[in-house]
CSV table of N, CA, C and O in Angstrom, one decimal:
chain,number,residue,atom,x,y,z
A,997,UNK,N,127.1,73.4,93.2
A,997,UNK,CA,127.4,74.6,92.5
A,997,UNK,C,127.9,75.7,93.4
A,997,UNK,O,127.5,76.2,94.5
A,998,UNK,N,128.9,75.8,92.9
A,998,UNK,CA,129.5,77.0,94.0
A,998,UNK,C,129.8,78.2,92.6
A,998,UNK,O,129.9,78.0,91.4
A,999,UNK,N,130.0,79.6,93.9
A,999,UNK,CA,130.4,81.1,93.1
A,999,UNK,C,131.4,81.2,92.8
A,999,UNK,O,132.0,81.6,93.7
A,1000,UNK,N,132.2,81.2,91.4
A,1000,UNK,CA,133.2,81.1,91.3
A,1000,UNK,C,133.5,83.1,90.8
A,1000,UNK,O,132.8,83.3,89.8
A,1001,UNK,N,134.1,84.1,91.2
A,1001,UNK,CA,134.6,84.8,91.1
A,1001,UNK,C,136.3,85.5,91.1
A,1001,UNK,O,137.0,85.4,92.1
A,1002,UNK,N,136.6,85.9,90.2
A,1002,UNK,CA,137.7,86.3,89.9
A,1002,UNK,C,137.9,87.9,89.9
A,1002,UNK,O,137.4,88.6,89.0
A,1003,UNK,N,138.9,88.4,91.0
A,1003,UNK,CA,138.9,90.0,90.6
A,1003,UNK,C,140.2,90.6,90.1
A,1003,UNK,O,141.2,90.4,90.9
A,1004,UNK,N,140.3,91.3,88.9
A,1004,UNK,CA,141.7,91.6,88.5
A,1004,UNK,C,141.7,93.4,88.8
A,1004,UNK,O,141.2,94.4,88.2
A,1005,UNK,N,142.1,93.2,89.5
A,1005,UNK,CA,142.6,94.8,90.3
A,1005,UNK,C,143.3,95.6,89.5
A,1005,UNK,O,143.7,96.6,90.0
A,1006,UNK,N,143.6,95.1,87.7
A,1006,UNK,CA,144.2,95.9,87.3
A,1006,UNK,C,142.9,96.7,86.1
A,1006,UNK,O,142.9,97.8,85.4
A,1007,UNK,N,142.0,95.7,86.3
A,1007,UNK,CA,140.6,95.7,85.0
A,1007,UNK,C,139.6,96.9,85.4
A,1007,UNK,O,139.0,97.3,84.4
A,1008,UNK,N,139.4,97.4,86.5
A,1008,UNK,CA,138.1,98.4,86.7
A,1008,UNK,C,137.8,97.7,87.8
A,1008,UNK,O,138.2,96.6,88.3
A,1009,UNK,N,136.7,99.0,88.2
A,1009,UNK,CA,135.9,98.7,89.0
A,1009,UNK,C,136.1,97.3,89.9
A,1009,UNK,O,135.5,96.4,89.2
A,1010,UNK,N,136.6,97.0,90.9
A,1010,UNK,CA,135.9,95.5,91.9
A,1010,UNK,C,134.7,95.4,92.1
A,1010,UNK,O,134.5,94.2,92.0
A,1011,UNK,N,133.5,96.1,92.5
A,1011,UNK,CA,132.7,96.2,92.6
A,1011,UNK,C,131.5,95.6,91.4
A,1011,UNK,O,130.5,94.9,91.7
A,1012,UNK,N,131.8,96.0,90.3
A,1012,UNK,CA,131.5,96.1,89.1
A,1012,UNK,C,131.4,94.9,88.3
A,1012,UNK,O,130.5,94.5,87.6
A,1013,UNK,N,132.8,94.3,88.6
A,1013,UNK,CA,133.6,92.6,88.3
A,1013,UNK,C,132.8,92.1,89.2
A,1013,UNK,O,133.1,90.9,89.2
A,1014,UNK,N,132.2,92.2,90.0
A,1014,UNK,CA,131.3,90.7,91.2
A,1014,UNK,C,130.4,91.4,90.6
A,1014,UNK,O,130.0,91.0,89.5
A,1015,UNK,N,129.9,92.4,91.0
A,1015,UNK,CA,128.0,92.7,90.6
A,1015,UNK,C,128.1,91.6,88.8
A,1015,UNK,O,127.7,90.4,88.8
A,1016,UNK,N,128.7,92.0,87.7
A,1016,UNK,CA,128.7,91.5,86.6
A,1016,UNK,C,128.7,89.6,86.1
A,1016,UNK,O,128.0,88.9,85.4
A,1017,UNK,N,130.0,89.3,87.0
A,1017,UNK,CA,129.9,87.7,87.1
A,1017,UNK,C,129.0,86.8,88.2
A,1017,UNK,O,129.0,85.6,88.3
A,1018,UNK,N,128.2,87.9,89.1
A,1018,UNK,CA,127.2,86.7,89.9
A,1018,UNK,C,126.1,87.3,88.6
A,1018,UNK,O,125.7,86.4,87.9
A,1019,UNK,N,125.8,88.5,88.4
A,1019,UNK,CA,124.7,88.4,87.6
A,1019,UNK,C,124.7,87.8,86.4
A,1019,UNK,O,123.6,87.9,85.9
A,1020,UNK,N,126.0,87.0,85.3
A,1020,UNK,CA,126.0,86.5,84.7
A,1020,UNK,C,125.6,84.7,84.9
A,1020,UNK,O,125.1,83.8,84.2
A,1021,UNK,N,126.1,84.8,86.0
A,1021,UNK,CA,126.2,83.2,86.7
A,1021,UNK,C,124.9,83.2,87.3
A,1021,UNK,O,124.5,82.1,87.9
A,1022,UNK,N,124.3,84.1,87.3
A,1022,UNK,CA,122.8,83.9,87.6
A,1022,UNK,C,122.3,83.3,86.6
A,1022,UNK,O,121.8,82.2,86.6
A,1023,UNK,N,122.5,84.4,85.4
A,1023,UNK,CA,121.2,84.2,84.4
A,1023,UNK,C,122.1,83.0,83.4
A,1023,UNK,O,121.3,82.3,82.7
A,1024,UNK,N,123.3,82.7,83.3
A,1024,UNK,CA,123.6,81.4,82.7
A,1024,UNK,C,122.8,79.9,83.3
A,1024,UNK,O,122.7,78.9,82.7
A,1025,UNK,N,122.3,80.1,85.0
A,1025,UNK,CA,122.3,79.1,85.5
A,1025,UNK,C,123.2,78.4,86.4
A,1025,UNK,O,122.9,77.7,87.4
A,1026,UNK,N,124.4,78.9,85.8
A,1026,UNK,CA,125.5,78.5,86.9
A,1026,UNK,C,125.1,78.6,88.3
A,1026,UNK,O,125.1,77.5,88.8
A,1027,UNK,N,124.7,79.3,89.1
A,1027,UNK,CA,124.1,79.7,90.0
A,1027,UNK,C,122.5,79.8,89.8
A,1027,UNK,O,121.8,80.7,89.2
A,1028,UNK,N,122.0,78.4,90.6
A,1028,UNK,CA,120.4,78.6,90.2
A,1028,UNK,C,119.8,79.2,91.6
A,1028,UNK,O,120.4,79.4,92.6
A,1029,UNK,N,118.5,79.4,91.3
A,1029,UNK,CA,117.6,80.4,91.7
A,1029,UNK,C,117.1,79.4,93.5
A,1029,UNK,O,116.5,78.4,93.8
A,1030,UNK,N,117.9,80.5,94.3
A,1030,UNK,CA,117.7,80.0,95.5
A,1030,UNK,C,119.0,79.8,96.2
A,1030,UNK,O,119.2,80.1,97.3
A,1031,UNK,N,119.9,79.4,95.3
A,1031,UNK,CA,121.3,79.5,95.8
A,1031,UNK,C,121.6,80.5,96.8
A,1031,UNK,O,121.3,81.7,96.6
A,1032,UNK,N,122.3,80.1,97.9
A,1032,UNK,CA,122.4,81.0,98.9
A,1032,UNK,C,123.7,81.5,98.7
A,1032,UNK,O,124.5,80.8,98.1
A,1033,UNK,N,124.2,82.8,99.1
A,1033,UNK,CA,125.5,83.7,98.1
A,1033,UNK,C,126.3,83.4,99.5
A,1033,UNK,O,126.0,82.5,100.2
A,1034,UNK,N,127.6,84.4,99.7
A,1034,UNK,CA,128.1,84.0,100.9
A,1034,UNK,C,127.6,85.2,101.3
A,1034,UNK,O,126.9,85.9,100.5
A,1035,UNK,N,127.8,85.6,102.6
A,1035,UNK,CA,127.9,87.0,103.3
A,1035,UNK,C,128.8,88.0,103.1
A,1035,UNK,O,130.0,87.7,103.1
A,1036,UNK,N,128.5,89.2,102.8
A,1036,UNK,CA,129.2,90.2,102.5
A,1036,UNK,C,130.5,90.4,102.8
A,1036,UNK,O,131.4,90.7,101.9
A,1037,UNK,N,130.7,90.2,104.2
A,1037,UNK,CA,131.8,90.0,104.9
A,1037,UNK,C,132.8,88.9,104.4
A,1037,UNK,O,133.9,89.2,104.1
A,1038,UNK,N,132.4,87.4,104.3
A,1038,UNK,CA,132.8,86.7,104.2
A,1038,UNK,C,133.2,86.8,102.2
A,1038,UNK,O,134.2,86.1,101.9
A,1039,UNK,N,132.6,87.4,101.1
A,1039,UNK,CA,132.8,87.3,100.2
A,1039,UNK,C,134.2,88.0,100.0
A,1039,UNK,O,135.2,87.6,99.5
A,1040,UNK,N,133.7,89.4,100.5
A,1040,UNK,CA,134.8,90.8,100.7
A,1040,UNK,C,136.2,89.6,101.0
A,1040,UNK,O,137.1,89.3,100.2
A,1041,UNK,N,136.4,89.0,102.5
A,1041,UNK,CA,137.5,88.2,102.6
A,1041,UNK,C,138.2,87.6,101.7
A,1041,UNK,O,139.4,87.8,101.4
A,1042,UNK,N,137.4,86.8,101.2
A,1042,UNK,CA,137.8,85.3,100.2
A,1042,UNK,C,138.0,86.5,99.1
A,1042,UNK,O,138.8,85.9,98.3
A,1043,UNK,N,137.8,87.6,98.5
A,1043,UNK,CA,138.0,87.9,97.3
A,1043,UNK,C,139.4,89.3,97.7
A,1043,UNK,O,140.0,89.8,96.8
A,1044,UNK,N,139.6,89.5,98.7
A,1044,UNK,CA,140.2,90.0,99.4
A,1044,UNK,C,140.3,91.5,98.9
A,1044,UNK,O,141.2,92.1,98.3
A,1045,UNK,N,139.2,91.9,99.3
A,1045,UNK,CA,138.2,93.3,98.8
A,1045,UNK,C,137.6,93.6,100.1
A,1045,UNK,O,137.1,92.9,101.0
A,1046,UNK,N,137.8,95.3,100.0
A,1046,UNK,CA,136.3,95.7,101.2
A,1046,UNK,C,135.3,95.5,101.4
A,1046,UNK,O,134.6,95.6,100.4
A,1047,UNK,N,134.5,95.2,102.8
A,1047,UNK,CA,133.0,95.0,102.6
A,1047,UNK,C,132.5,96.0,101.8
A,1047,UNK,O,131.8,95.6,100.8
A,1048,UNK,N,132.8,97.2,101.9
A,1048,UNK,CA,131.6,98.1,101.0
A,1048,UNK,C,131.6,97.9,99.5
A,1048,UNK,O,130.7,98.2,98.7
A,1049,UNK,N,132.7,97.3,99.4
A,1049,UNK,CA,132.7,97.3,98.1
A,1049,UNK,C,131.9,95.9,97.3
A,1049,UNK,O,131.3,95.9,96.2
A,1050,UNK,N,132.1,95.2,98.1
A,1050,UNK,CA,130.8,93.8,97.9
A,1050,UNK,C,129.5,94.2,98.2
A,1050,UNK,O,128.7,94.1,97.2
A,1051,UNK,N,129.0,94.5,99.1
A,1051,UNK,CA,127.7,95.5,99.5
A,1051,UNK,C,127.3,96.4,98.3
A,1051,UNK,O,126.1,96.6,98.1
A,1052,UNK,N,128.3,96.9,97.6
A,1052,UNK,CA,127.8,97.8,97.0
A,1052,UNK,C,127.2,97.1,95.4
A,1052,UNK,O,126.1,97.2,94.9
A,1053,UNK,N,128.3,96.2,94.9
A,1053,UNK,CA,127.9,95.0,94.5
A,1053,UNK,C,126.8,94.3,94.5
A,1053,UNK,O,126.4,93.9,93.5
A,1054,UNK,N,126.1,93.9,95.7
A,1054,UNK,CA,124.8,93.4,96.3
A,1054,UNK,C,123.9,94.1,96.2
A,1054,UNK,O,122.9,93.7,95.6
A,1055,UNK,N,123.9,95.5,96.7
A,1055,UNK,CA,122.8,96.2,96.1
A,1055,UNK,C,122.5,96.6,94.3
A,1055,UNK,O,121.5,96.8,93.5
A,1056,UNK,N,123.7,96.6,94.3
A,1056,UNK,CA,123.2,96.6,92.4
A,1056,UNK,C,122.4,95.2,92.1
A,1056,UNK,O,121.4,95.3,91.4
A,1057,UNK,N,122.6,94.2,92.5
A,1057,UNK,CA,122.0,93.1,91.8
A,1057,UNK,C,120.7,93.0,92.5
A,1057,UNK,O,119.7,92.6,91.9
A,1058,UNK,N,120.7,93.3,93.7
A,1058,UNK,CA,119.1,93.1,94.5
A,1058,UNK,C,118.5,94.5,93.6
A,1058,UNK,O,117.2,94.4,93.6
A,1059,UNK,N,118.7,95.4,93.1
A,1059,UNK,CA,118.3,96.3,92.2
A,1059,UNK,C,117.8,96.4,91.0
A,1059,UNK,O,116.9,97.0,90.6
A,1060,UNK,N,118.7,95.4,90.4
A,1060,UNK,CA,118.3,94.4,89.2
A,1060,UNK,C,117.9,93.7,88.8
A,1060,UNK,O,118.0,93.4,87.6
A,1061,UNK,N,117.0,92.7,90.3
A,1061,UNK,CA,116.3,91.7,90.6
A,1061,UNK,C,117.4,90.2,90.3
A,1061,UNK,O,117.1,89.0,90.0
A,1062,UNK,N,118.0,90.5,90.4
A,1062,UNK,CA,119.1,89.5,90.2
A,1062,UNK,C,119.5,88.5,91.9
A,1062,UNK,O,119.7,87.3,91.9
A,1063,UNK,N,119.5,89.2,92.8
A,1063,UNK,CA,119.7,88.5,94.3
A,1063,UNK,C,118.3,89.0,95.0
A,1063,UNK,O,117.6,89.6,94.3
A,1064,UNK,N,118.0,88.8,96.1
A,1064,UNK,CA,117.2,88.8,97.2
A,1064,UNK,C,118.0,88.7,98.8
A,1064,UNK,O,118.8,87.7,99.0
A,1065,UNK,N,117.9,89.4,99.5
A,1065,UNK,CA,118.1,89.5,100.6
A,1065,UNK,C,117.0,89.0,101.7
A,1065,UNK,O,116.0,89.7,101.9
A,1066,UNK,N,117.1,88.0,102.3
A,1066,UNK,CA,115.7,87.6,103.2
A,1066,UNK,C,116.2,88.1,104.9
A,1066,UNK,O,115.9,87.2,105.6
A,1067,UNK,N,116.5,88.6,105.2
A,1067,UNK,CA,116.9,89.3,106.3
A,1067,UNK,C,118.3,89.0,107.0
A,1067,UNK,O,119.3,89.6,106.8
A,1068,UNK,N,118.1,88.1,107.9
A,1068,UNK,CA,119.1,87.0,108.9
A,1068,UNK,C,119.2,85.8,107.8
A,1068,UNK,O,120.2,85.1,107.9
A,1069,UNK,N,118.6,85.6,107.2
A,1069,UNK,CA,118.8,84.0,106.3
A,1069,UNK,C,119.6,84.4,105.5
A,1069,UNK,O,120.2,83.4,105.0
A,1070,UNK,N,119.9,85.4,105.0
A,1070,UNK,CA,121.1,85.4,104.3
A,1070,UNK,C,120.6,86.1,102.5
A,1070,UNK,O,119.4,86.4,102.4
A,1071,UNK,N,121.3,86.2,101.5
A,1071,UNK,CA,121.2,86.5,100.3
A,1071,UNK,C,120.9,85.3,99.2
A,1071,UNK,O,121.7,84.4,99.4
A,1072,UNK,N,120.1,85.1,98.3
A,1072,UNK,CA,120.0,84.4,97.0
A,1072,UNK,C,120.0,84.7,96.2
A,1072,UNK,O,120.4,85.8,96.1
A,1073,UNK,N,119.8,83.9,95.2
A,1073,UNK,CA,120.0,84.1,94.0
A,1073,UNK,C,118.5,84.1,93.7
A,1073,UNK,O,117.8,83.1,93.9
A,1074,UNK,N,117.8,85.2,93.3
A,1074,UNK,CA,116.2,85.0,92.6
A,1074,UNK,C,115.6,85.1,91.5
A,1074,UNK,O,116.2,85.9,90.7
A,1075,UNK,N,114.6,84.7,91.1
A,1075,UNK,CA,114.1,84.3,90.0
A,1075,UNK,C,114.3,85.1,89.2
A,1075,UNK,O,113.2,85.5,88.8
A,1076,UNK,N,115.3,85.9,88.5
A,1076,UNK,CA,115.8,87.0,87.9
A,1076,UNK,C,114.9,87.3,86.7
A,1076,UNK,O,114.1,88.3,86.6
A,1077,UNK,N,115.2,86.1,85.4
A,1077,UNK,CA,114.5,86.0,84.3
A,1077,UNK,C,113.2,86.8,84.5
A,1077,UNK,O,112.8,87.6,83.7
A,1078,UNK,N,112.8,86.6,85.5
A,1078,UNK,CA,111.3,87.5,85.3
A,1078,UNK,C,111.1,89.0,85.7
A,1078,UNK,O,110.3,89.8,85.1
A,1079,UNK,N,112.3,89.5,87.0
A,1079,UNK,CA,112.3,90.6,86.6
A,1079,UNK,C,112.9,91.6,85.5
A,1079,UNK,O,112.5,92.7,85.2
A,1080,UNK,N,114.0,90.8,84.9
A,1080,UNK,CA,114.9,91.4,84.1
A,1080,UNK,C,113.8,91.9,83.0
A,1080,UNK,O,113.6,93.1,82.6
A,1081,UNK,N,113.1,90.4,82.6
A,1081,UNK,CA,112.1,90.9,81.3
A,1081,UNK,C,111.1,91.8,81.6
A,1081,UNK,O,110.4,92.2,80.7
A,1082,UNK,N,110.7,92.3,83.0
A,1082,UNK,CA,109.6,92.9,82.6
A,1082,UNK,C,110.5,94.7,82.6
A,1082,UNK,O,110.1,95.7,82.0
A,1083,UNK,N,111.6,94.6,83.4
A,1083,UNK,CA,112.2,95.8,83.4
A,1083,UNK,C,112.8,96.3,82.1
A,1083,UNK,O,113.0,97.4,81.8
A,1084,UNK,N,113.0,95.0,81.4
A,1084,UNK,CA,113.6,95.4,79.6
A,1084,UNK,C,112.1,95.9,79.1
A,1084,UNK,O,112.0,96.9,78.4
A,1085,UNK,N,111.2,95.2,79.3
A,1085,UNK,CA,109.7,95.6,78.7
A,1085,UNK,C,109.6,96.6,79.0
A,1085,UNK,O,109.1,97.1,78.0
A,1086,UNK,N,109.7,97.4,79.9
A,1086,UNK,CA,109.6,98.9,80.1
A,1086,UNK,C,110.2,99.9,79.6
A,1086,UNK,O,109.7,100.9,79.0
A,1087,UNK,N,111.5,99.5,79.8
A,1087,UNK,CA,112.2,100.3,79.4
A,1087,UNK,C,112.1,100.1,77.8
A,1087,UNK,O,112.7,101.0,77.3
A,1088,UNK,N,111.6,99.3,77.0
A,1088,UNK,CA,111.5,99.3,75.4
A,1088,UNK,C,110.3,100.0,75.2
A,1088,UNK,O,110.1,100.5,74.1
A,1089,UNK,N,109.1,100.1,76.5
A,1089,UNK,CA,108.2,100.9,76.2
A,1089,UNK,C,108.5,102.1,76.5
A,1089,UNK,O,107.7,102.6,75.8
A,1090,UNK,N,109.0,102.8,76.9
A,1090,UNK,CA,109.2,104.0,77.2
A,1090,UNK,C,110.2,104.4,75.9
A,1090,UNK,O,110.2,105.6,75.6
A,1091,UNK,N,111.3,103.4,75.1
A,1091,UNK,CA,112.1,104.0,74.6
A,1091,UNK,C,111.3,104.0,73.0
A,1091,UNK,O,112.0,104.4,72.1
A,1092,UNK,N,109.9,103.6,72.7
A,1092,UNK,CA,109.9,103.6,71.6
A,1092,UNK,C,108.4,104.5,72.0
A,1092,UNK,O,107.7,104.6,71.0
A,1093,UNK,N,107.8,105.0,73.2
A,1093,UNK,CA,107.0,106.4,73.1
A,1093,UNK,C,108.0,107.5,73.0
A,1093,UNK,O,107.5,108.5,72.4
A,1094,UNK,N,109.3,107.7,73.5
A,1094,UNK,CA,110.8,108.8,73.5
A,1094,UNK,C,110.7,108.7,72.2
A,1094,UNK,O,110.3,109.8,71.7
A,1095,UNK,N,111.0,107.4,71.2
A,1095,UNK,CA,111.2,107.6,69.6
A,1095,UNK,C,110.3,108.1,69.3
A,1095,UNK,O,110.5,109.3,69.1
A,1096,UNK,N,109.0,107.6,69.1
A,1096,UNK,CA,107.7,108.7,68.6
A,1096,UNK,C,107.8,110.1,68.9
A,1096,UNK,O,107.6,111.1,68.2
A,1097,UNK,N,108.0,110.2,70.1
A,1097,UNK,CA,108.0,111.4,70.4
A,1097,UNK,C,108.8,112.8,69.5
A,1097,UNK,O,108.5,114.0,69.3
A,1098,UNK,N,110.1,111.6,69.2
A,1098,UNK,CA,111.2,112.6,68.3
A,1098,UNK,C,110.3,112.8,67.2
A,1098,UNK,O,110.5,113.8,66.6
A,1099,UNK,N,109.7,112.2,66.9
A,1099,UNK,CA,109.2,112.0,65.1
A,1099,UNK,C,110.4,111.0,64.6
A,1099,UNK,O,110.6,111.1,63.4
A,1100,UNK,N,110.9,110.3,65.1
A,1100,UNK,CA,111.5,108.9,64.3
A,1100,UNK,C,110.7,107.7,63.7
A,1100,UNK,O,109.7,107.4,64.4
A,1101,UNK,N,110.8,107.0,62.4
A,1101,UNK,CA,109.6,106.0,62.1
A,1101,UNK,C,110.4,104.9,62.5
A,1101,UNK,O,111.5,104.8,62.8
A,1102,UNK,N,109.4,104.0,62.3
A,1102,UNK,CA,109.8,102.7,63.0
A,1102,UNK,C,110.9,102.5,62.6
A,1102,UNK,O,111.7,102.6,63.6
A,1103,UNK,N,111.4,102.3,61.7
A,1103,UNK,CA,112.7,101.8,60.7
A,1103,UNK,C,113.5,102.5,61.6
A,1103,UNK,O,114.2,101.7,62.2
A,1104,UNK,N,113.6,103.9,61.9
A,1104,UNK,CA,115.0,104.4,62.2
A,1104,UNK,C,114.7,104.5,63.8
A,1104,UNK,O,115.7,104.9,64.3
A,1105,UNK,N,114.1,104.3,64.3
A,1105,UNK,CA,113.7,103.6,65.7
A,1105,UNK,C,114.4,102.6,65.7
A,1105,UNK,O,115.4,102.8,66.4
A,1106,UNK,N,114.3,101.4,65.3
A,1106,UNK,CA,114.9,100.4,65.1
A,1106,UNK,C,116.7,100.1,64.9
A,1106,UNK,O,117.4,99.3,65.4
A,1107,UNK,N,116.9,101.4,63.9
A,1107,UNK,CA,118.1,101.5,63.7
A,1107,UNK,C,118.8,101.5,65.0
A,1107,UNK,O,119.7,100.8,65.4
A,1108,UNK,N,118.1,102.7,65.5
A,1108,UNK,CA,119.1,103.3,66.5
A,1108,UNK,C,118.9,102.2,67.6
A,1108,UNK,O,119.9,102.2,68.4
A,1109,UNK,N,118.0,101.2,68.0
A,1109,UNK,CA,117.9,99.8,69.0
A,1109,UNK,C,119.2,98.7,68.5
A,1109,UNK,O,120.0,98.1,69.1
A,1110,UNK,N,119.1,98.9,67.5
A,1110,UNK,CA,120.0,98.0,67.0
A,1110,UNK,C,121.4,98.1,67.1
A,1110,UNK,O,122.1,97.2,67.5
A,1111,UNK,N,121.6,99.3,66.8
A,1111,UNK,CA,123.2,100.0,66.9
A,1111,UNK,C,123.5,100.2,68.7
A,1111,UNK,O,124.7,100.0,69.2
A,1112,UNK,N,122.5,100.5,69.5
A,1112,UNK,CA,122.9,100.4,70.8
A,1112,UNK,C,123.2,99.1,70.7
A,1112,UNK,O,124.4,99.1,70.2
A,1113,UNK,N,122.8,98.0,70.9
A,1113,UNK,CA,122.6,96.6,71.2
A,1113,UNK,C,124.1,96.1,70.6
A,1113,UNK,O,124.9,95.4,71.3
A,1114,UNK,N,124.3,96.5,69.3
A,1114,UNK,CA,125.3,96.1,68.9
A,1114,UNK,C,126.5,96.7,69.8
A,1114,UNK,O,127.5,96.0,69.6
A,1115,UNK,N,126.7,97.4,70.3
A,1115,UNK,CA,127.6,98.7,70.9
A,1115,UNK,C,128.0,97.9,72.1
A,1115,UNK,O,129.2,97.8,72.6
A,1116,UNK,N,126.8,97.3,72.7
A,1116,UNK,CA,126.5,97.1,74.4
A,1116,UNK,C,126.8,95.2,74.5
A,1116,UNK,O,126.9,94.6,75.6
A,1117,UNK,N,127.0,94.5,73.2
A,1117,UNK,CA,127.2,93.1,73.1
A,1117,UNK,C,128.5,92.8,72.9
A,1117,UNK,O,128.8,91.7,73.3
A,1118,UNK,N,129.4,93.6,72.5
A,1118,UNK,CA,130.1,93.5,71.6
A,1118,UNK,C,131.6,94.1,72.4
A,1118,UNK,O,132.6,94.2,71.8
């Protein structure tokens, strides 16, 4: 299994296009859990981008629980699924004490979960 990455310099963000397709190719599996990534340096090259800008990339996903950095051994890919859900759990708790808060009832709490989601899939 190797990282297959593609950056179109005319689409947005570079940074943004690698943070999005390793964390995709994470959680599809393409990239399973332990997979060692390249080095910053060496990705930056082969994608023929600045280090900072792969770095910057890396820290979003070690942020997202998506990679792991183990010092000198290099970066992985880690057990994501479990952080992602518990940080979605949160954040759905926090967004439906915010709803209560407004005086929204469940229904139109829901509405407005729904219409994000659709917004953010789509």
């Amino acid at each position: 299994m190797t990282l297959k990455i593609h950056v179109d310099h005319e689409a947005g963000a570079p940074y943004e296009q690698v943070r999005a397709q390793i964390s995709e190719q994470a959680r599809s599996g393409a990239l399973p859990v332990g997979h060692r990534l390249p080095t910053v340096r060496g990705l930056a090259e082969d994608l023929g981008l600045a280090a900072n800008t792969v770095a910057k990339a890396y820290r979003a996903l070690e942020a997202d629980g998506v990679i792991e950095t183990r010092g000198r051994h290099g970066t992985f890919i880690a057990a994501a699924g479990d952080a992602a859900e518990r940080r979605a759990a949160a954040a759905a708790q926090a967004y439906a004490r915010e709803a209560r808060r407004l005086g929204l009832d469940q229904g139109a709490a829901l509405d407005a979960v729904r219409d994000a989601l659709r917004a953010a899939y789509e």
